[in-house]
Amino acid sequence: MEQTLGDDSIPASGSFDKSRVLNVKPLRCLVPVFPSAPNVSSFSTPQGAAPFVCASPSGPFPNGVAPFYPFFNLSDSQRPPEQHTTTPTSVPNQSAPPFVFNSSTISNAVPINSFRTPPPATGGRTQHTGVANGDTGSSKRVTRSRAQPQQQGSVAEEDGYSDNQNQSSEYFDMQTVTEEKSKAGRPKRKSQRRISGGQAQDMNVASSDADIDMLVDKIQTAFNDTFRQNEAERGSVEYVSTVYDLFRRRISQIEDAKEAVPGVTKRPDLRAATLFLNKGIRTNSKKRIGTVPGVEVGDIFFFRMELCLVGLHAPTMAGIDYLTVRNSSEEEPLAVSIVSSGGYEDYAEDAEVLIYSGQGGVNRRDKEMKDQKLERGNLALEKTTHRANEVRVIRGMKDLSTPTGKIYVYDGLYKVHESWVEKDGKSGCNVFKYKFVRLPGQPEAFRIWKSIEQWKGGATSRVGVILPDLTSGEEKLPVSLVNDVDDEKGPAHFTYTSSLKYSNPVNLTVPSSGCVCIGGCLPNNSNCPCVQKNGFLPYTSNGLIVSQKSLLLECGPSCHCAPNCRNRASQSGLKIHLEVFKTKDRGWGLRSWDPIRAGSFICEYAGQVIDPSKIDKFGVDIDDDYVFDATRISQPLGVLPGDSSEGLKIPFPLVISAKYTGNVARFMNHSCSPNVLWQPVSRENKNESDLHVAFYAIRHIPPMTELTYDYGIVSDEEAEQRKRKCLCGALKCKGYFYQ
């Protein structure tokens, strides 16, 4: 693989700057899983056709990735040529059955979407009252030696991008060779003649790529100033994970706006991770046995690179991570973590026991099976069995939102109780097996996922369910009402609505017009008014918001694009199975049965818009527990350093009351360390305002984790009247919030 600093430049000996992201030209191109037509973006939808809203992998390697730890300068004993592949496995369908609403079963005396209970002593969302704050299919794991590059036919994984670990191995092997030659003063330029279609990738660095370089420098400065001295704390891990995914989405946004290059896969996940690791933006860089500081049981990850960045599992290819320790006069390998993601025939259905298969035994070229060898990762697990040290277990789960994606769940510490060799039923070759048993007393993680599967499949019922769907069919997915804490039968009466109600239309002073993108707005269409007004399309190809803005412009009623246009991400209703539940000390709260990916739309704040002319000097009625005031000052969360919220402003002071009419958003409690942010969204609707408040995930949110946001800051004159005691439980809780 060729690295270039320009069209003809070759770095002199000792001058190679590893902190720069270089343009990379692949030697070969794999057959794309989803071939795209030339000259289209990853969101490859021709105008007039129904959009295909996912990124289509079309080649093996990303643009701009340099070698980084742990893939260069490793001793031969530490280079694992045998990898766990990430072939998707089949799991029971987790999608909930559609809720069928029959209006004939509802009495005319009660509103169709109404939920009634007798008024409790402390009804409603208590936090708002001021009392309190509110892999089962079989598949094969394959191996390749360093002398045997990967063949065609890679598997597409995660976010629509190829995440085949052997492919990554080949890429980093080639980078290692180039790096070593550069260090020896013999940099070698490799031929481009094997690039698909004879087209070389454009070496001209766009200004947006230069912006990426400057942005990562700002992130490095922010990390060094705030977290470098405490990089093993929870706050550091959350910062690195959150900003990495934001940075990856920003790179994806920029690359989507460029013309596609046939045979070249866009891999913003690898490019972002390369920049982070080269700049030292990571935590827990030293391998260790046992727990990883700042990483909690149940944490979820959508890329193998994320595991590496937080120090949970270093190799992005091998399923077994190990270190070497000295035992008397010799050294021996000990396993520190494993990833079980379905590449081998593991038995992974039990929540407490995992039967894990060893590495190797498959020839990458001809698929010939052979006996596995007791070496590298297998040897490390064997030594671990005898020494009984703890091993971190990460389970790979099917990502139902991405056909070939995975979600990696940290399931805590296990010990290997026994190991054996058995004959593979198909090949007859010897395979190593290891029995992992989970240590007691840890928070539940994988068991929660299995329980939710059973709830959705109807195998078991959810304990404490008061109503299976408090929306009475108003939402596409049912929202259960659950109380497994006390005897309260539900919140005070309100009428459920999924939309925002304006008493009177609000006219805009500046006329506007919608787009004419029949097949959906494309990020590289400079003639699209939606692209022009936002600067970029605000969402990635799979609907993830890129950054927080003062006002985000979506397509609306006056646009000609289809309902599944990527610029309508907040308009398709609930896509996540939510439940309203009774908390122990913060009234009613909101959480999800499904894992929520960072940047995902969750819901909007529905209710009745209050006429701005009727708002008193304090802004809203202090006694209204369910008011959302978009005029409050809110600390930008999830915004990358250097981002600016200047420019577009909310066209009028939006205040929403959900006391009598509202949706699930009214149950979201405050937190000083929230996992959800709110974003004003304007939908194109000619001269009338169509302003909404949408909620998005700041970071990855595991199932059954409470959803919270920051209620914001009020003006000084009303601060004392609105200050309430905060019980969010965050490590850096301020002790109060504003009602």
Short mmCIF file of N, CA, C and O in Angstrom, two decimals, residues 127 130-134 585-586 670-673 723-730 732-738:
data_model
loop_
_atom_site.label_atom_id
_atom_site.label_comp_id
_atom_site.label_asym_id
_atom_site.label_seq_id
_atom_site.Cartn_x
_atom_site.Cartn_y
_atom_site.Cartn_z
N GLN A 127 -39.86 14.51 39.60
CA GLN A 127 -38.74 15.41 39.44
C GLN A 127 -39.20 16.79 39.03
O GLN A 127 -38.63 17.80 39.41
N GLY A 130 -40.60 19.41 41.88
CA GLY A 130 -39.69 20.06 42.81
C GLY A 130 -39.44 19.23 44.04
O GLY A 130 -38.61 19.58 44.87
N VAL A 131 -40.13 18.09 44.19
CA VAL A 131 -39.91 17.22 45.36
C VAL A 131 -38.62 16.45 45.19
O VAL A 131 -37.83 16.31 46.11
N ALA A 132 -38.41 15.93 44.02
CA ALA A 132 -37.20 15.15 43.77
C ALA A 132 -36.82 15.30 42.31
O ALA A 132 -37.58 15.76 41.50
N ASN A 133 -35.62 14.87 42.05
CA ASN A 133 -35.10 15.00 40.70
C ASN A 133 -35.47 13.80 39.86
O ASN A 133 -35.55 12.67 40.31
N GLY A 134 -35.93 14.85 39.25
CA GLY A 134 -36.27 13.79 38.42
C GLY A 134 -35.02 13.13 37.58
O GLY A 134 -34.00 13.70 37.50
N ASP A 585 -36.60 7.16 43.31
CA ASP A 585 -36.68 8.43 44.03
C ASP A 585 -36.87 9.65 43.12
O ASP A 585 -36.75 10.78 43.57
N ARG A 586 -37.16 9.43 41.83
CA ARG A 586 -37.30 10.57 40.91
C ARG A 586 -38.61 10.50 40.14
O ARG A 586 -38.70 10.98 39.01
N HIS A 670 -34.17 15.04 34.53
CA HIS A 670 -32.93 15.82 34.42
C HIS A 670 -31.74 15.02 34.93
O HIS A 670 -31.86 14.20 35.83
N SER A 671 -30.57 15.31 34.36
CA SER A 671 -29.32 14.79 34.89
C SER A 671 -28.22 15.81 34.63
O SER A 671 -28.22 16.50 33.61
N CYS A 672 -27.30 15.91 35.59
CA CYS A 672 -26.13 16.78 35.40
C CYS A 672 -25.11 16.13 34.49
O CYS A 672 -24.17 16.80 34.04
N SER A 673 -25.25 14.84 34.22
CA SER A 673 -24.41 14.13 33.25
C SER A 673 -25.33 13.36 32.32
O SER A 673 -25.44 12.13 32.38
N LYS A 723 -35.22 26.89 41.31
CA LYS A 723 -34.19 25.95 41.74
C LYS A 723 -34.82 24.81 42.54
O LYS A 723 -35.61 25.02 43.44
N ARG A 724 -34.44 23.57 42.18
CA ARG A 724 -34.93 22.37 42.86
C ARG A 724 -33.75 21.46 43.19
O ARG A 724 -32.72 21.49 42.52
N LYS A 725 -33.93 20.62 44.20
CA LYS A 725 -32.88 19.68 44.59
C LYS A 725 -32.72 18.61 43.52
O LYS A 725 -33.70 18.03 43.06
N CYS A 726 -31.48 18.32 43.16
CA CYS A 726 -31.19 17.32 42.12
C CYS A 726 -30.79 16.00 42.76
O CYS A 726 -29.95 15.96 43.66
N LEU A 727 -31.39 14.92 42.28
CA LEU A 727 -31.08 13.57 42.76
C LEU A 727 -30.62 12.67 41.62
O LEU A 727 -30.87 11.47 41.62
N CYS A 728 -29.94 13.27 40.63
CA CYS A 728 -29.56 12.50 39.44
C CYS A 728 -28.51 11.43 39.74
O CYS A 728 -28.41 10.44 39.03
N GLY A 729 -27.69 11.65 40.79
CA GLY A 729 -26.69 10.66 41.16
C GLY A 729 -25.42 10.69 40.35
O GLY A 729 -24.57 9.80 40.48
N ALA A 730 -25.25 11.71 39.49
CA ALA A 730 -24.03 11.82 38.69
C ALA A 730 -22.84 12.10 39.59
O ALA A 730 -22.97 12.71 40.66
N LYS A 732 -20.52 14.21 39.20
CA LYS A 732 -20.33 15.65 39.30
C LYS A 732 -21.67 16.37 39.33
O LYS A 732 -21.87 17.37 38.65
N CYS A 733 -22.59 15.85 40.12
CA CYS A 733 -23.91 16.48 40.25
C CYS A 733 -23.77 17.87 40.87
O CYS A 733 -23.07 18.04 41.87
N LYS A 734 -24.47 18.84 40.31
CA LYS A 734 -24.41 20.21 40.83
C LYS A 734 -25.19 20.35 42.14
O LYS A 734 -25.04 21.32 42.87
N GLY A 735 -26.08 19.40 42.40
CA GLY A 735 -26.89 19.47 43.61
C GLY A 735 -28.25 20.11 43.40
O GLY A 735 -29.09 20.07 44.29
N TYR A 736 -28.48 20.70 42.25
CA TYR A 736 -29.76 21.35 41.97
C TYR A 736 -29.99 21.38 40.46
O TYR A 736 -29.07 21.17 39.66
N PHE A 737 -31.23 21.63 40.08
CA PHE A 737 -31.59 21.88 38.69
C PHE A 737 -32.70 22.91 38.70
O PHE A 737 -33.25 23.25 39.75
N TYR A 738 -33.02 23.43 37.53
CA TYR A 738 -34.05 24.46 37.43
C TYR A 738 -35.33 23.86 36.86
O TYR A 738 -35.34 23.31 35.76
#
